Amino acid sequence: MTMPQQPQVNVNISQPPLPPQQPPVRQSNLRTKRSLLKYVLLGLVTFGIYDIWQMSEVSETLNLIATRRDGKRTMHYCLMFFLVGWLTLGIGWLVWYHKLSGRIGVEQAARGLPVTVTAATYWLWNILGSLIIVGPFIYTYKLLHAMNDLCADYNARG
């Protein structure tokens, strides 16, 4: 007994070639114009409100840039500033800045940028440097410029 053969159908459908894939368009570029002068002067004029906003923006931007790679989240600065810092009698601020600075340094290294901010930068310039008065200004300068570099790299390479 022979099995019946199934009919073969040759269908040749010509499809137009797919257009080349474009990289996804980002909705907006991250800010790269942070400066110490603006941070100090606007902080004085707004009685510290600009400083709180700026550090909130730094924490949000770092989460946007680094979370995809390291899977961590930095606590929002407003939560730390208004609640955690006061409840822990200042220890929350020390821990938050230590972690933020370390995370910035790790992200700079991962992106191949020169590492300018680390946890040691925070402890040496912001804490010990406060003895020579200009230390916290140097730390803030380094922090803001490191974030500018990270944002410029993110804008260029994603």
Short mmCIF file of N, CA and C in Angstrom, two decimals, residues 13-119:
data_model
loop_
_atom_site.label_atom_id
_atom_site.label_comp_id
_atom_site.label_asym_id
_atom_site.label_seq_id
_atom_site.Cartn_x
_atom_site.Cartn_y
_atom_site.Cartn_z
N ILE A 13 6.60 34.98 -2.27
CA ILE A 13 6.09 36.32 -1.99
C ILE A 13 7.29 37.23 -1.80
N SER A 14 7.37 38.19 -2.62
CA SER A 14 8.49 39.12 -2.47
C SER A 14 8.05 40.26 -1.55
N GLN A 15 8.84 40.43 -0.50
CA GLN A 15 8.55 41.49 0.46
C GLN A 15 9.56 42.60 0.28
N PRO A 16 9.10 43.81 0.43
CA PRO A 16 10.07 44.90 0.33
C PRO A 16 11.05 44.80 1.50
N PRO A 17 12.28 45.20 1.29
CA PRO A 17 13.25 45.12 2.39
C PRO A 17 12.84 46.04 3.55
N LEU A 18 13.15 45.58 4.74
CA LEU A 18 12.83 46.38 5.92
C LEU A 18 13.72 47.60 5.98
N PRO A 19 13.17 48.71 6.42
CA PRO A 19 14.02 49.90 6.54
C PRO A 19 15.07 49.67 7.63
N PRO A 20 16.22 50.31 7.51
CA PRO A 20 17.25 50.12 8.54
C PRO A 20 16.75 50.58 9.90
N GLN A 21 17.14 49.84 10.92
CA GLN A 21 16.70 50.16 12.28
C GLN A 21 17.39 51.44 12.76
N GLN A 22 16.60 52.36 13.20
CA GLN A 22 17.12 53.60 13.77
C GLN A 22 17.21 53.43 15.28
N PRO A 23 18.24 53.98 15.91
CA PRO A 23 18.28 53.90 17.38
C PRO A 23 17.10 54.65 17.96
N PRO A 24 16.58 54.19 19.10
CA PRO A 24 15.43 54.87 19.69
C PRO A 24 15.79 56.32 20.03
N VAL A 25 14.87 57.18 19.73
CA VAL A 25 15.09 58.60 19.99
C VAL A 25 14.74 58.89 21.44
N ARG A 26 15.69 59.49 22.15
CA ARG A 26 15.42 59.86 23.53
C ARG A 26 14.54 61.10 23.54
N GLN A 27 13.66 61.15 24.51
CA GLN A 27 12.71 62.25 24.58
C GLN A 27 13.42 63.58 24.88
N SER A 28 14.42 63.55 25.74
CA SER A 28 15.13 64.79 26.06
C SER A 28 16.55 64.46 26.46
N ASN A 29 17.41 65.41 26.27
CA ASN A 29 18.80 65.25 26.69
C ASN A 29 18.92 65.66 28.15
N LEU A 30 19.84 65.01 28.84
CA LEU A 30 20.07 65.35 30.24
C LEU A 30 20.88 66.63 30.35
N ARG A 31 20.66 67.36 31.40
CA ARG A 31 21.34 68.64 31.62
C ARG A 31 22.84 68.44 31.82
N THR A 32 23.62 69.32 31.22
CA THR A 32 25.08 69.28 31.39
C THR A 32 25.63 70.65 31.77
N LYS A 33 24.81 71.50 32.31
CA LYS A 33 25.24 72.88 32.63
C LYS A 33 25.23 73.16 34.13
N ARG A 34 25.56 72.18 34.96
CA ARG A 34 25.61 72.42 36.40
C ARG A 34 26.92 73.15 36.72
N SER A 35 26.85 74.14 37.60
CA SER A 35 28.07 74.85 37.98
C SER A 35 28.02 75.23 39.45
N LEU A 36 29.19 75.33 40.03
CA LEU A 36 29.29 75.68 41.44
C LEU A 36 28.80 77.11 41.69
N LEU A 37 29.13 78.02 40.81
CA LEU A 37 28.72 79.42 40.99
C LEU A 37 27.20 79.54 41.03
N LYS A 38 26.53 78.87 40.09
CA LYS A 38 25.07 78.90 40.07
C LYS A 38 24.51 78.23 41.33
N TYR A 39 25.11 77.13 41.74
CA TYR A 39 24.68 76.39 42.92
C TYR A 39 24.75 77.28 44.17
N VAL A 40 25.85 78.01 44.33
CA VAL A 40 26.03 78.86 45.51
C VAL A 40 25.14 80.10 45.44
N LEU A 41 25.17 80.81 44.32
CA LEU A 41 24.43 82.07 44.22
C LEU A 41 22.92 81.85 44.25
N LEU A 42 22.42 80.90 43.47
CA LEU A 42 20.98 80.65 43.50
C LEU A 42 20.55 80.04 44.83
N GLY A 43 21.45 79.28 45.46
CA GLY A 43 21.15 78.75 46.79
C GLY A 43 20.97 79.87 47.80
N LEU A 44 21.81 80.90 47.71
CA LEU A 44 21.68 82.04 48.62
C LEU A 44 20.40 82.84 48.34
N VAL A 45 20.12 83.08 47.06
CA VAL A 45 18.96 83.88 46.69
C VAL A 45 17.66 83.18 47.06
N THR A 46 17.62 81.85 46.91
CA THR A 46 16.38 81.11 47.17
C THR A 46 16.35 80.49 48.57
N PHE A 47 17.29 80.89 49.41
CA PHE A 47 17.36 80.39 50.80
C PHE A 47 17.47 78.87 50.86
N GLY A 48 18.25 78.29 49.92
CA GLY A 48 18.53 76.86 49.94
C GLY A 48 17.61 76.00 49.12
N ILE A 49 16.54 76.58 48.59
CA ILE A 49 15.59 75.77 47.81
C ILE A 49 16.24 75.27 46.53
N TYR A 50 17.05 76.11 45.87
CA TYR A 50 17.73 75.67 44.64
C TYR A 50 18.69 74.53 44.94
N ASP A 51 19.38 74.59 46.06
CA ASP A 51 20.32 73.52 46.42
C ASP A 51 19.60 72.20 46.61
N ILE A 52 18.45 72.23 47.26
CA ILE A 52 17.65 71.01 47.44
C ILE A 52 17.19 70.48 46.09
N TRP A 53 16.72 71.38 45.22
CA TRP A 53 16.28 70.95 43.90
C TRP A 53 17.44 70.36 43.11
N GLN A 54 18.59 71.01 43.16
CA GLN A 54 19.75 70.54 42.39
C GLN A 54 20.19 69.15 42.83
N MET A 55 20.26 68.91 44.12
CA MET A 55 20.68 67.60 44.60
C MET A 55 19.60 66.55 44.33
N SER A 56 18.33 66.96 44.34
CA SER A 56 17.26 66.04 43.95
C SER A 56 17.41 65.64 42.49
N GLU A 57 17.73 66.60 41.66
CA GLU A 57 17.94 66.34 40.24
C GLU A 57 19.16 65.44 40.03
N VAL A 58 20.21 65.63 40.81
CA VAL A 58 21.40 64.78 40.71
C VAL A 58 21.04 63.33 41.05
N SER A 59 20.28 63.12 42.12
CA SER A 59 19.93 61.75 42.51
C SER A 59 19.02 61.10 41.47
N GLU A 60 18.07 61.84 40.92
CA GLU A 60 17.19 61.28 39.89
C GLU A 60 17.96 60.95 38.62
N THR A 61 18.86 61.84 38.23
CA THR A 61 19.64 61.62 37.02
C THR A 61 20.58 60.44 37.18
N LEU A 62 21.20 60.31 38.33
CA LEU A 62 22.08 59.17 38.56
C LEU A 62 21.30 57.87 38.52
N ASN A 63 20.09 57.87 39.05
CA ASN A 63 19.25 56.67 38.96
C ASN A 63 18.93 56.34 37.51
N LEU A 64 18.65 57.34 36.70
CA LEU A 64 18.35 57.13 35.29
C LEU A 64 19.56 56.55 34.56
N ILE A 65 20.74 57.08 34.84
CA ILE A 65 21.94 56.68 34.12
C ILE A 65 22.44 55.31 34.59
N ALA A 66 22.50 55.08 35.89
CA ALA A 66 23.23 53.93 36.43
C ALA A 66 22.37 52.73 36.79
N THR A 67 21.08 52.89 37.04
CA THR A 67 20.27 51.77 37.53
C THR A 67 20.21 50.63 36.53
N ARG A 68 20.18 50.93 35.26
CA ARG A 68 20.11 49.89 34.24
C ARG A 68 21.34 48.97 34.31
N ARG A 69 22.50 49.53 34.68
CA ARG A 69 23.72 48.75 34.74
C ARG A 69 23.91 48.08 36.09
N ASP A 70 23.70 48.81 37.19
CA ASP A 70 24.02 48.22 38.50
C ASP A 70 22.81 47.74 39.29
N GLY A 71 21.60 48.07 38.85
CA GLY A 71 20.40 47.58 39.52
C GLY A 71 20.12 48.22 40.87
N LYS A 72 20.77 49.32 41.20
CA LYS A 72 20.58 50.00 42.48
C LYS A 72 19.77 51.27 42.27
N ARG A 73 19.24 51.78 43.37
CA ARG A 73 18.52 53.05 43.34
C ARG A 73 19.05 53.93 44.48
N THR A 74 19.30 55.17 44.18
CA THR A 74 19.70 56.13 45.19
C THR A 74 18.44 56.78 45.74
N MET A 75 18.36 56.88 47.07
CA MET A 75 17.20 57.50 47.71
C MET A 75 17.06 58.94 47.22
N HIS A 76 15.83 59.36 46.97
CA HIS A 76 15.58 60.73 46.53
C HIS A 76 16.07 61.69 47.61
N TYR A 77 16.70 62.77 47.18
CA TYR A 77 17.31 63.70 48.11
C TYR A 77 16.27 64.36 49.04
N CYS A 78 15.10 64.66 48.54
CA CYS A 78 14.09 65.30 49.40
C CYS A 78 13.70 64.38 50.55
N LEU A 79 13.54 63.11 50.29
CA LEU A 79 13.22 62.17 51.36
C LEU A 79 14.35 62.12 52.38
N MET A 80 15.57 62.09 51.90
CA MET A 80 16.71 62.06 52.80
C MET A 80 16.83 63.38 53.58
N PHE A 81 16.66 64.48 52.87
CA PHE A 81 16.86 65.79 53.50
C PHE A 81 15.78 66.10 54.54
N PHE A 82 14.52 65.89 54.19
CA PHE A 82 13.43 66.29 55.08
C PHE A 82 13.08 65.27 56.15
N LEU A 83 13.42 64.01 55.96
CA LEU A 83 12.98 62.99 56.90
C LEU A 83 14.14 62.17 57.48
N VAL A 84 14.82 61.43 56.64
CA VAL A 84 15.83 60.48 57.11
C VAL A 84 17.00 61.17 57.80
N GLY A 85 17.48 62.24 57.22
CA GLY A 85 18.63 62.94 57.81
C GLY A 85 18.35 63.42 59.22
N TRP A 86 17.19 63.97 59.44
CA TRP A 86 16.84 64.48 60.76
C TRP A 86 16.57 63.36 61.75
N LEU A 87 15.89 62.30 61.29
CA LEU A 87 15.58 61.19 62.19
C LEU A 87 16.83 60.44 62.66
N THR A 88 17.85 60.42 61.81
CA THR A 88 19.08 59.71 62.17
C THR A 88 20.13 60.64 62.76
N LEU A 89 19.73 61.86 63.08
CA LEU A 89 20.63 62.86 63.68
C LEU A 89 21.87 63.12 62.82
N GLY A 90 21.69 63.16 61.51
CA GLY A 90 22.77 63.51 60.60
C GLY A 90 23.50 62.34 59.99
N ILE A 91 23.35 61.16 60.54
CA ILE A 91 24.05 60.00 60.00
C ILE A 91 23.52 59.66 58.61
N GLY A 92 22.24 59.88 58.38
CA GLY A 92 21.65 59.63 57.06
C GLY A 92 22.33 60.44 55.97
N TRP A 93 22.66 61.69 56.26
CA TRP A 93 23.35 62.52 55.27
C TRP A 93 24.72 61.95 54.95
N LEU A 94 25.44 61.52 55.98
CA LEU A 94 26.78 60.95 55.75
C LEU A 94 26.70 59.70 54.87
N VAL A 95 25.77 58.82 55.19
CA VAL A 95 25.62 57.58 54.42
C VAL A 95 25.16 57.88 53.01
N TRP A 96 24.21 58.80 52.84
CA TRP A 96 23.67 59.11 51.52
C TRP A 96 24.76 59.66 50.61
N TYR A 97 25.51 60.65 51.09
CA TYR A 97 26.57 61.23 50.27
C TYR A 97 27.68 60.22 49.99
N HIS A 98 28.00 59.37 50.96
CA HIS A 98 29.01 58.33 50.75
C HIS A 98 28.58 57.41 49.61
N LYS A 99 27.34 56.94 49.66
CA LYS A 99 26.84 56.03 48.62
C LYS A 99 26.72 56.73 47.27
N LEU A 100 26.24 57.98 47.26
CA LEU A 100 26.10 58.73 46.01
C LEU A 100 27.46 58.92 45.35
N SER A 101 28.45 59.33 46.13
CA SER A 101 29.78 59.57 45.58
C SER A 101 30.41 58.28 45.06
N GLY A 102 30.25 57.21 45.81
CA GLY A 102 30.79 55.94 45.36
C GLY A 102 30.13 55.45 44.08
N ARG A 103 28.84 55.64 43.99
CA ARG A 103 28.10 55.20 42.81
C ARG A 103 28.48 56.03 41.58
N ILE A 104 28.71 57.31 41.77
CA ILE A 104 29.16 58.15 40.65
C ILE A 104 30.52 57.68 40.15
N GLY A 105 31.43 57.39 41.08
CA GLY A 105 32.76 56.92 40.69
C GLY A 105 32.72 55.60 39.95
N VAL A 106 31.89 54.68 40.40
CA VAL A 106 31.75 53.39 39.73
C VAL A 106 31.17 53.58 38.33
N GLU A 107 30.20 54.46 38.19
CA GLU A 107 29.59 54.70 36.88
C GLU A 107 30.59 55.38 35.94
N GLN A 108 31.40 56.29 36.47
CA GLN A 108 32.43 56.90 35.63
C GLN A 108 33.40 55.84 35.12
N ALA A 109 33.83 54.95 36.00
CA ALA A 109 34.75 53.89 35.59
C ALA A 109 34.11 52.96 34.57
N ALA A 110 32.84 52.62 34.76
CA ALA A 110 32.15 51.72 33.84
C ALA A 110 32.01 52.33 32.45
N ARG A 111 31.91 53.63 32.38
CA ARG A 111 31.76 54.31 31.09
C ARG A 111 33.10 54.71 30.48
N GLY A 112 34.20 54.40 31.16
CA GLY A 112 35.52 54.72 30.63
C GLY A 112 35.91 56.17 30.81
N LEU A 113 35.24 56.87 31.69
CA LEU A 113 35.58 58.27 31.98
C LEU A 113 36.60 58.32 33.11
N PRO A 114 37.35 59.40 33.20
CA PRO A 114 38.25 59.52 34.35
C PRO A 114 37.44 59.62 35.64
N VAL A 115 37.83 58.85 36.64
CA VAL A 115 37.09 58.83 37.91
C VAL A 115 37.53 60.03 38.73
N THR A 116 36.60 60.96 38.93
CA THR A 116 36.90 62.18 39.67
C THR A 116 36.20 62.26 41.02
N VAL A 117 35.16 61.45 41.21
CA VAL A 117 34.41 61.46 42.47
C VAL A 117 34.30 60.02 42.97
N THR A 118 34.70 59.81 44.20
CA THR A 118 34.53 58.52 44.86
C THR A 118 34.05 58.79 46.28
N ALA A 119 33.82 57.73 47.04
CA ALA A 119 33.44 57.91 48.43
C ALA A 119 34.58 58.60 49.20
#
